[in-house]
Short mmCIF file of C-alpha atoms and ligand atoms in Angstrom, two decimals:
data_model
loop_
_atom_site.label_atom_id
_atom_site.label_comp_id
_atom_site.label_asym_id
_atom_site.label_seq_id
_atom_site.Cartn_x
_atom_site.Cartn_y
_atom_site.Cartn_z
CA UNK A 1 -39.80 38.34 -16.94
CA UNK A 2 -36.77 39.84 -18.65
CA UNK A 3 -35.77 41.06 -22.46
CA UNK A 4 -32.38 40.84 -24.10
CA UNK A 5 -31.53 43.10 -26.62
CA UNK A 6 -28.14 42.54 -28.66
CA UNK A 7 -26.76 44.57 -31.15
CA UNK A 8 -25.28 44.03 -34.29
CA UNK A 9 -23.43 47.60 -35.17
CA UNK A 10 -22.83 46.19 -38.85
CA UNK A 11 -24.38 46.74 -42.55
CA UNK A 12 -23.55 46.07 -46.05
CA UNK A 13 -23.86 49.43 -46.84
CA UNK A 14 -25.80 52.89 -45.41
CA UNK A 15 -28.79 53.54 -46.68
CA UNK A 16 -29.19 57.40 -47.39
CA UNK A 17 -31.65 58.10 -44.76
CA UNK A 18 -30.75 56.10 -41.31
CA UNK A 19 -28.47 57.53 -38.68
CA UNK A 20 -28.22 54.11 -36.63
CA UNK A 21 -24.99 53.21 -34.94
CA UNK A 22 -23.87 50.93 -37.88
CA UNK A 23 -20.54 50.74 -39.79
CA UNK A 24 -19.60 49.01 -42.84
CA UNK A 25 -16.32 47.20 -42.08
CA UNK A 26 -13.96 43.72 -42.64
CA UNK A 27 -14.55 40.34 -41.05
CA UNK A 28 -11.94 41.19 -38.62
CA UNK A 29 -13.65 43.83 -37.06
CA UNK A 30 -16.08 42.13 -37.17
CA UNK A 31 -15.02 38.85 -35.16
CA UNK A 32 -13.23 41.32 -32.58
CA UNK A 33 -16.50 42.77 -32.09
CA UNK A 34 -18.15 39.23 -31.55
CA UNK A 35 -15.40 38.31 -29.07
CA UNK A 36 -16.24 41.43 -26.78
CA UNK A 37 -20.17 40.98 -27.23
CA UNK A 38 -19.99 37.55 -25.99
CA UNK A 39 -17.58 38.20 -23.16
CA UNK A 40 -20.11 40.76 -22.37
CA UNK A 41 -22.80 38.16 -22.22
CA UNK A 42 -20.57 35.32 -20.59
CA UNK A 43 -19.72 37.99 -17.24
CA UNK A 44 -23.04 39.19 -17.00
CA UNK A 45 -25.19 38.13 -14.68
CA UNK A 46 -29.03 37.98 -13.98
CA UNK A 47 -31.98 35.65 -12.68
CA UNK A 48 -35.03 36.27 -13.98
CA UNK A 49 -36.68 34.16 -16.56
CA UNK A 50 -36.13 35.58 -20.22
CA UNK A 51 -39.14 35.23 -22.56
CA UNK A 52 -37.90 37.56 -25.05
CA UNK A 53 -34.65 37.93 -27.18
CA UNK A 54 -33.95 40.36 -30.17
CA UNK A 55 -31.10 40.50 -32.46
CA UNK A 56 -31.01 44.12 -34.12
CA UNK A 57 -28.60 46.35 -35.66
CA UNK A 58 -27.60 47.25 -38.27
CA UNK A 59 -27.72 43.88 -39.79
CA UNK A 60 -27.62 41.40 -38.10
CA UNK A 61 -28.06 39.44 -41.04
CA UNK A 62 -24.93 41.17 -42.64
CA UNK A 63 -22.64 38.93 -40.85
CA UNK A 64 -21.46 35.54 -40.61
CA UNK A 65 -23.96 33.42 -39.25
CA UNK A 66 -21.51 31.62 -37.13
CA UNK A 67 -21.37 34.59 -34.94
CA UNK A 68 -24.99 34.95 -34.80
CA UNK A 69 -25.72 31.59 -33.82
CA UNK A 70 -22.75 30.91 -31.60
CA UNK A 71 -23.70 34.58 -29.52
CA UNK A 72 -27.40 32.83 -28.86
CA UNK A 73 -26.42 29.69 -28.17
CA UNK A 74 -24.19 31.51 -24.95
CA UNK A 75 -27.90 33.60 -24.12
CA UNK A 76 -29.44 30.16 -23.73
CA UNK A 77 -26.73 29.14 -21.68
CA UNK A 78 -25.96 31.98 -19.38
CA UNK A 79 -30.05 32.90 -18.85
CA UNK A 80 -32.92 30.97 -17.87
CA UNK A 81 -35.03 31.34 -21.02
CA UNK A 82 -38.31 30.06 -21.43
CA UNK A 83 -39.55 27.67 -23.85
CA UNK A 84 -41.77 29.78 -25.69
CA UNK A 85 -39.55 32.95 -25.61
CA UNK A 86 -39.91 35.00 -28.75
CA UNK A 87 -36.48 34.89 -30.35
CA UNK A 88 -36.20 37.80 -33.10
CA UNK A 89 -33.26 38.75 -36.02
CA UNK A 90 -33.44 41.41 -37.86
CA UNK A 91 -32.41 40.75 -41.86
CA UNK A 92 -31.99 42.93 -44.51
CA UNK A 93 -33.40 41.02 -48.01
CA UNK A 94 -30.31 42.02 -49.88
CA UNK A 95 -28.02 39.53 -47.35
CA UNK A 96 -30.84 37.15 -46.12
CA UNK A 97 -29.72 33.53 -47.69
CA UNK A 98 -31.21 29.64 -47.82
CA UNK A 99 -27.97 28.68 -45.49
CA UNK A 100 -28.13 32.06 -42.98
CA UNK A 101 -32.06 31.46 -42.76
CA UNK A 102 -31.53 27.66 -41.66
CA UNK A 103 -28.84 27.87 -39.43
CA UNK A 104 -31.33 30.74 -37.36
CA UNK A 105 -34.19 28.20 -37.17
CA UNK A 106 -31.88 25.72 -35.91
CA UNK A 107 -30.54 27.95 -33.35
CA UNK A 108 -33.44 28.41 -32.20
CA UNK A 109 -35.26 32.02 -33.84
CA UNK A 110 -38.47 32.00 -34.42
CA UNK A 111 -39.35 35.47 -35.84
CA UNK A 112 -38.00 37.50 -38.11
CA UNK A 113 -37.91 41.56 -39.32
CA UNK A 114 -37.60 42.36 -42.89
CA UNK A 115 -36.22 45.90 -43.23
CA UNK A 116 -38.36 45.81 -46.75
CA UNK A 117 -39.21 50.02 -46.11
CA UNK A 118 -41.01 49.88 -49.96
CA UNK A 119 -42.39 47.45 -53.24
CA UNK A 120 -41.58 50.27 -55.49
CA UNK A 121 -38.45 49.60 -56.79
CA UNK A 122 -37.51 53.63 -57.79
CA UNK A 123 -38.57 54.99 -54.10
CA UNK A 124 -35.84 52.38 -53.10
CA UNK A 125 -33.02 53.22 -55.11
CA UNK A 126 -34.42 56.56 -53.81
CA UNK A 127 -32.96 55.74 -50.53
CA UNK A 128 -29.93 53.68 -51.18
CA UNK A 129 -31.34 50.33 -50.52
CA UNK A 130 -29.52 47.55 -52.04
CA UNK A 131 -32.51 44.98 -52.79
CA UNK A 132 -35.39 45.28 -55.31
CA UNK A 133 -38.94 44.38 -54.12
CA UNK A 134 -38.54 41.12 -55.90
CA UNK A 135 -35.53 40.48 -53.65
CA UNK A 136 -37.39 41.59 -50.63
CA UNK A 137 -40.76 39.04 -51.40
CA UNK A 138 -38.51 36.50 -52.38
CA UNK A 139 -36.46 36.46 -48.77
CA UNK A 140 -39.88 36.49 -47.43
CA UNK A 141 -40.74 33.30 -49.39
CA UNK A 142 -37.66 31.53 -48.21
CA UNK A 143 -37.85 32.42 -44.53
CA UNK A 144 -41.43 30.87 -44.87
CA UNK A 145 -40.04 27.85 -46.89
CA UNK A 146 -37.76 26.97 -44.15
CA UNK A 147 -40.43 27.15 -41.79
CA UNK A 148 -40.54 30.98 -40.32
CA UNK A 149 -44.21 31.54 -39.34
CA UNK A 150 -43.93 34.95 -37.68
CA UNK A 151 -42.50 37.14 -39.74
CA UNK A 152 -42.18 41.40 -39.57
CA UNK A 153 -41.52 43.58 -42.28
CA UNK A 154 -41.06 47.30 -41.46
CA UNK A 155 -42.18 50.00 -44.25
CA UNK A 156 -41.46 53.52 -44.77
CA UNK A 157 -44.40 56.45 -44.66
CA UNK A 158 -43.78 59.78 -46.88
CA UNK A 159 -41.58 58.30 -50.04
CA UNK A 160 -42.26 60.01 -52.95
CA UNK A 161 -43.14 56.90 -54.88
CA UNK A 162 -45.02 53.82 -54.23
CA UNK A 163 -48.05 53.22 -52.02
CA UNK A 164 -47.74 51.76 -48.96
CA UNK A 165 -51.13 50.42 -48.42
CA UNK A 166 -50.58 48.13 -51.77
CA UNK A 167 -47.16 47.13 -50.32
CA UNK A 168 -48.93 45.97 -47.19
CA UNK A 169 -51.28 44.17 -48.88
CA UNK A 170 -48.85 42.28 -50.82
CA UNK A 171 -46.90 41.93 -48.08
CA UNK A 172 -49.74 40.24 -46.23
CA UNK A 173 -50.29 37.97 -49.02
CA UNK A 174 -46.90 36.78 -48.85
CA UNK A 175 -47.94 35.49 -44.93
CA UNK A 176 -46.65 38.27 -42.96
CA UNK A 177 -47.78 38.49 -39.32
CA UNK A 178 -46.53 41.89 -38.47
CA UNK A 179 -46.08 45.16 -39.96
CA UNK A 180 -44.23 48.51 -38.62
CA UNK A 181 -44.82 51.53 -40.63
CA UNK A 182 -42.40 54.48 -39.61
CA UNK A 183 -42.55 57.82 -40.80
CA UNK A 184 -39.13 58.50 -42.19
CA UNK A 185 -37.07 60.85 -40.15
CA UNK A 186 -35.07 63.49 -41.77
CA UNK A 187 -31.49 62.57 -39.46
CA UNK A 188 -28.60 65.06 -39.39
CA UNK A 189 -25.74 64.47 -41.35
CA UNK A 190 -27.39 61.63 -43.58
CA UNK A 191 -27.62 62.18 -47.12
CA UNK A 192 -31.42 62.42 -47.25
CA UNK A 193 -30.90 65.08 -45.03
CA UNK A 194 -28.42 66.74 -47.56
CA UNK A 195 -30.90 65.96 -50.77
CA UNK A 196 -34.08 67.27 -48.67
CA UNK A 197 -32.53 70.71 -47.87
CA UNK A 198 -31.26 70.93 -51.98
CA UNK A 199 -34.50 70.09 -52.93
CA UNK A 200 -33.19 66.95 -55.02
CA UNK A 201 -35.62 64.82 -52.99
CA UNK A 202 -39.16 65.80 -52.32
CA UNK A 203 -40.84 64.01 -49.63
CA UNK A 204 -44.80 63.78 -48.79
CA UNK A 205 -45.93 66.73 -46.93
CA UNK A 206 -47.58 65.98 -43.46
CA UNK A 207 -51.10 65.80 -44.90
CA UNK A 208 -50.37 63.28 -47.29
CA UNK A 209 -48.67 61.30 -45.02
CA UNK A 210 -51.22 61.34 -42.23
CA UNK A 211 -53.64 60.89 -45.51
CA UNK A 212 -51.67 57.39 -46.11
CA UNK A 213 -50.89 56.31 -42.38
CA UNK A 214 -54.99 56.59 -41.93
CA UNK A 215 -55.59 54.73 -45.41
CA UNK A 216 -52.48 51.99 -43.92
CA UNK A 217 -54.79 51.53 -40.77
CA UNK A 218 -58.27 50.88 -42.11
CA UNK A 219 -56.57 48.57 -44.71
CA UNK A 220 -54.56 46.48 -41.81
CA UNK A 221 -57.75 46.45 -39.66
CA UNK A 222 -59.96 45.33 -42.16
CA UNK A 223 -57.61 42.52 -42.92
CA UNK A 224 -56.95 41.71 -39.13
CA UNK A 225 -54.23 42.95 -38.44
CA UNK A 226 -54.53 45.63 -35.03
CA UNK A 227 -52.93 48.32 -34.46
CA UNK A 228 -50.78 47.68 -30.82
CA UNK A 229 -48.76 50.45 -31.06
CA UNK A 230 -49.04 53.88 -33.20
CA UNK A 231 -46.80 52.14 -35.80
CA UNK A 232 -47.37 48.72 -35.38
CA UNK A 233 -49.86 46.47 -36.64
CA UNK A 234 -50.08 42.74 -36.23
CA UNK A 235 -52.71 39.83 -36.02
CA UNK A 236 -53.75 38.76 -32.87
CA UNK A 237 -51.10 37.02 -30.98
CA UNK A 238 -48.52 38.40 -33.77
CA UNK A 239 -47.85 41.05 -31.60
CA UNK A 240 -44.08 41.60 -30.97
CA UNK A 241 -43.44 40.45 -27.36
CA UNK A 242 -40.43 42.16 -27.57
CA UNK A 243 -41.74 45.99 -28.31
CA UNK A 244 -44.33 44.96 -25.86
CA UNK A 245 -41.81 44.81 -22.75
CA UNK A 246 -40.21 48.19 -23.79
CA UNK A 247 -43.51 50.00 -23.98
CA UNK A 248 -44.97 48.60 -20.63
CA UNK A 249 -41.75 49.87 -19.05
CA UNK A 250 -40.53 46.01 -17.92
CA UNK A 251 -36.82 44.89 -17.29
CA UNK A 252 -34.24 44.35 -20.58
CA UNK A 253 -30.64 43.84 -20.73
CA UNK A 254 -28.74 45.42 -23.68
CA UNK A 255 -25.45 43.51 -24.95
CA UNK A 256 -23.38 45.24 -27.60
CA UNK A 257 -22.26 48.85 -28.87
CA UNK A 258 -24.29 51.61 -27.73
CA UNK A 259 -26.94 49.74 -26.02
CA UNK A 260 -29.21 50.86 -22.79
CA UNK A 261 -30.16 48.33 -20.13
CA UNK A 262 -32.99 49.38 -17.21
CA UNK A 263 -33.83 47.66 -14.26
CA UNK A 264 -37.79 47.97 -14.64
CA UNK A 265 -37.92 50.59 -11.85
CA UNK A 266 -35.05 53.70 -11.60
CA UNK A 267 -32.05 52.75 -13.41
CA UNK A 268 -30.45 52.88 -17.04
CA UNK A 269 -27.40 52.16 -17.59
CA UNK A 270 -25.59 52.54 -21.60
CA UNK A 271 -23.09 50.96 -23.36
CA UNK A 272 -20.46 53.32 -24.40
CA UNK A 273 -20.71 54.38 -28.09
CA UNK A 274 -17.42 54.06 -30.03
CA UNK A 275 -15.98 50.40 -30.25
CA UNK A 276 -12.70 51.21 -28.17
CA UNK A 277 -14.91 52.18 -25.30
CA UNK A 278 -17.26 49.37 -25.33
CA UNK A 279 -14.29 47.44 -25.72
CA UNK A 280 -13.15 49.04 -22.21
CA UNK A 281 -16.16 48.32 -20.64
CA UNK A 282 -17.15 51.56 -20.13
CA UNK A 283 -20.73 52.30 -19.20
CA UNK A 284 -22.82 55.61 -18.03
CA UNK A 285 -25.45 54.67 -15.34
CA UNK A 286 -28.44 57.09 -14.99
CA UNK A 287 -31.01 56.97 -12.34
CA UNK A 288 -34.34 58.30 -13.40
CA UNK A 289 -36.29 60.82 -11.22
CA UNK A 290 -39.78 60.26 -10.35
CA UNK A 291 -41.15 63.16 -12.77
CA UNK A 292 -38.79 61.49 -15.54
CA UNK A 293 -40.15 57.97 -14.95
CA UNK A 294 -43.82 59.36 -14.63
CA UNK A 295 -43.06 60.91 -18.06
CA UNK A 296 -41.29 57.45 -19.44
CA UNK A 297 -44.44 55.70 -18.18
CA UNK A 298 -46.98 58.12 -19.81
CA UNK A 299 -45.25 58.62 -23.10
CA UNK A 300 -44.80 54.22 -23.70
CA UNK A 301 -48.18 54.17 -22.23
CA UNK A 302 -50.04 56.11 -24.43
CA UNK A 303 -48.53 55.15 -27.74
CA UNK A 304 -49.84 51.63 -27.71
CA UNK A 305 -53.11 49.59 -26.31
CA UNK A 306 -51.03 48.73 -23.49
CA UNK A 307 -51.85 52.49 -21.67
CA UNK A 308 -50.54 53.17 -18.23
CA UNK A 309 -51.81 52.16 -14.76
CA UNK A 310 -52.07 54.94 -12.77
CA UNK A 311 -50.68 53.06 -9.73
CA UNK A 312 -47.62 53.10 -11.65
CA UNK A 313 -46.94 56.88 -10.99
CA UNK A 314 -45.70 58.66 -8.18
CA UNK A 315 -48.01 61.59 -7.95
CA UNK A 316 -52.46 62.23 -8.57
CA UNK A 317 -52.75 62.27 -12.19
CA UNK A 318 -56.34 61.39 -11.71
CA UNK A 319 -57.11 64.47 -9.67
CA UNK A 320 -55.34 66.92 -12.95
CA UNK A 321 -57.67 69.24 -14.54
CA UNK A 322 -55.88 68.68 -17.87
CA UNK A 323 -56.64 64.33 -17.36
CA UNK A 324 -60.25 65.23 -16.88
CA UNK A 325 -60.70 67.36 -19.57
CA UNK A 326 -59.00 64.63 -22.12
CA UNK A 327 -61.12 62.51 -20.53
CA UNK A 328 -64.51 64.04 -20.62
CA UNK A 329 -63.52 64.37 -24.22
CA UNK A 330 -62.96 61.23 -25.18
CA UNK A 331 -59.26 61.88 -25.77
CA UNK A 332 -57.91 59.35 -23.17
CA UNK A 333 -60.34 56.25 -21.54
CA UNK A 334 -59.78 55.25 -18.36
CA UNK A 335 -60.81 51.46 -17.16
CA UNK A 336 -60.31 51.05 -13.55
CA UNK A 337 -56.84 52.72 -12.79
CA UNK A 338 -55.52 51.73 -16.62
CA UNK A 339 -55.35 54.88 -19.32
CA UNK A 340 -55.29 54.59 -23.02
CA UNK A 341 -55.60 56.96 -25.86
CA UNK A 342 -58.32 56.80 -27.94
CA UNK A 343 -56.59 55.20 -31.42
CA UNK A 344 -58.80 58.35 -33.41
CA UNK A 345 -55.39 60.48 -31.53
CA UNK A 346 -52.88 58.24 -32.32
CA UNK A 347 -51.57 60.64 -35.06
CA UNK A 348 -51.52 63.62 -32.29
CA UNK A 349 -50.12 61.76 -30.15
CA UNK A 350 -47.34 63.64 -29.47
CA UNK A 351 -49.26 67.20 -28.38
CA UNK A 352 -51.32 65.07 -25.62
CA UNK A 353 -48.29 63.73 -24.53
CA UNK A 354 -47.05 67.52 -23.92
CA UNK A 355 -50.37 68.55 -22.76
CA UNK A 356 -50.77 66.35 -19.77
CA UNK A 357 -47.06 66.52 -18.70
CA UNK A 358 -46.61 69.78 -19.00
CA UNK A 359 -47.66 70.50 -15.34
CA UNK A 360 -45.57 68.03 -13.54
C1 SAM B 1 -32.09 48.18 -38.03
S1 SAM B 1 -33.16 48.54 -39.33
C2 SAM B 1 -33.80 46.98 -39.96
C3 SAM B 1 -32.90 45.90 -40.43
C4 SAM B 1 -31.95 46.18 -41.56
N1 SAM B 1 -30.88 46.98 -41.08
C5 SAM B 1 -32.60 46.80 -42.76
O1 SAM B 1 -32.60 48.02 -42.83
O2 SAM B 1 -33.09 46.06 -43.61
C6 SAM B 1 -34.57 48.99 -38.45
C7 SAM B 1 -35.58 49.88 -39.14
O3 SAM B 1 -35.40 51.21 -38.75
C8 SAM B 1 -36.07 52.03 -39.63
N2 SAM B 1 -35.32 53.29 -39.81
C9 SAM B 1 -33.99 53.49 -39.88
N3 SAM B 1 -33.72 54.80 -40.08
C10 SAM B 1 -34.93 55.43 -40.12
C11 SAM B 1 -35.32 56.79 -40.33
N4 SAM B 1 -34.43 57.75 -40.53
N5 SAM B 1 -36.63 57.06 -40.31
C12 SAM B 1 -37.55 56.10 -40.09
N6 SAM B 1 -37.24 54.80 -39.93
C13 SAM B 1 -35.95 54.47 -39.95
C14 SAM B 1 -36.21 51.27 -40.94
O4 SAM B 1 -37.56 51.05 -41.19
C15 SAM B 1 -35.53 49.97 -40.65
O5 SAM B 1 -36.19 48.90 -41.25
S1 SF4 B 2 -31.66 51.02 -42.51
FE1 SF4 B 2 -30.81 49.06 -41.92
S2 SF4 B 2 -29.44 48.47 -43.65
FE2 SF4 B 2 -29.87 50.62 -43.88
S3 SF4 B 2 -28.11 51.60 -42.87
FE3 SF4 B 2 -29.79 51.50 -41.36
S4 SF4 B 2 -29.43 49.67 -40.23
FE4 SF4 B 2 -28.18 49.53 -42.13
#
């Protein structure tokens, strides 16, 4: 089984904190973008089943949705995709319509991610979002009205204002399936960035945001929803099928500006960055080293329930000193040959991570 990933380098406007490779531009560029993406797809060529697809950006929901729908409709005709494959566009409220929302189900989507970040409408203006939290639960009520059942909304951990266990709750009311909850990133060169260091914006410290994340959890899990991933939460069978493939280290095809592609095993290749480039079809092709993939493998692994089989790796992690001590204390389990991290470590993640690779 295969993913496709295809991305939609356009928004309405930048929101102060996000450094994504997104630009705010005409229809023109637009279409001339559309016409190189789907030459992309139309020359490429693979044979393995695909039972996931994801439109992200940007926005994809930004543009026409001609272009949207036309760009899947080649997918389904250039790939063998499978009935059930989860099909996935990502929409920002403040351009998700009746007529855009229609014309995806027909297509053929069947899931959709809200960026909806907050319910408190100052935190928002906070960050240059465009939408309200009225406009955000009402494109959630029309993607359900035209018959969405899976539906994601990602939120944003450490703004100032709001509280992003009563957002999920809401949000959950409102029939979401799925929830992401990312810690917001300071990026260079963004505005946030700019406003952090002058001290116009104050973000939550680390302990308060650790203080909500854990409060996020035990409200999701008591309501159902599990934790997959260290950010993601979802009801059974909810789970994104899509994050799923990237974390277990399977194959994916990238189409568009800027996007990676690997092969499952060795090799990455990337789409060149700046649109005259991609437009050239030129591509840098990386081939992993063992110790790099081991890393990959641990790093995905741990971060979700998913783990890592240690039949995956080229070397004896089982025979580390630094694996058996996590283990004997209760850090990582192991079942059979699979590893996970205990979910208590989710939020230090990051230092076992370093801790058993730092060896290799
Ligand atoms: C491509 S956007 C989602 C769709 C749409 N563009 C929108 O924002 O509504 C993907 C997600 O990335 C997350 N994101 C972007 N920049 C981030 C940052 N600096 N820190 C944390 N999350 C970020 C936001 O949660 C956002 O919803
Ligand atoms: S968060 Fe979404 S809408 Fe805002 S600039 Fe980034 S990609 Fe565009």
């Amino acid at each position: 089984m295969m993913g496709i990933y295809v991305h939609i380098p356009f928004c309405d406007s930048k929101c102060a904190y996000c450094a994504f490779a997104s630009f705010v531009v005409s229809n023109q560029i637009k279409r001339e973008y559309f016409d190189h993406l789907q030459a992309e797809i139309a020359t490429s060529h693979e044979n393995d089943k695909v039972d996931s697809i994801y439109f992200g950006g940007g926005t994809p929901s930004s543009v026409d949705s001609e272009f949207i729908v036309s760009t899947l409709k080649l997918i389904k005709e250039k790939f063998d995709v499978t009935k059930d494959a989860e099909i996935t566009i990502e929409c920002n409220p403040c351009s998700t319509t009746k007529q855009k929302l229609e014309a995806y189900k027909k297509a053929g989507f069947n899931r959709i991610s809200f960026g909806v970040q907050s319910l408190d409408d100052d935190a928002l203006s906070l960050i240059g979002r465009r939408h309200t939290s009225a406009q955000a639960m009402q494109a959630i009520a029309l993607a359900r009205e035209v018959g969405f059942e899976n539906i994601s909304a990602d939120l944003l951990l450490s703004l100032p204002q709001g509280d992003v266990t009563s957002d999920a709750q809401k949000l959950i009311e409102s029939g979401v399936k799925h929830i992401s909850a990312y810690m917001i990133q300071i990026e260079d060169g963004t505005p946030l960035k700019r406003k952090v260091e002058s001290g116009e914006i104050k973000l939550k410290d680390e302990d308060q945001t650790v203080d909500d994340y854990q409060k996020l959890t035990s409200f999701l899990q008591k309501n159902g929803l599990n934790r997959y991933e260290i950010s993601n939460f979802a009801y059974s069978g909810s789970e994104s099928r899509h994050n799923s493939h990237y974390w277990t280290g399977e194959k994916y095809l990238g189409f568009g500006l800027g996007v990676h592609s690997f092969d499952g095993k060795f090799i990455r290749q990337a789409n060149a960055c700046n649109f005259a480039d991609y437009y050239a079809g030129k591509k840098t092709c990386e081939s992993l080293s063992p110790k790099e993939r081991d890393e990959e493998i641990i790093m995905l692994g741990l971060r979700c329930k998913y783990g890592f089989d240690l039949k995956k790796l080229s070397f004896d992690l089982a025979s580390q000193p630094e694996f058996n001590k996590l283990l004997k204390q209760n850090v990582l389990n192991l079942q059979g040959t699979k590893v996970t991290l205990n979910p208590d470590f989710y939020p230090v993640s990051n230092s076992v991570i370093i801790n058993l690779t730092k060896n290799f």
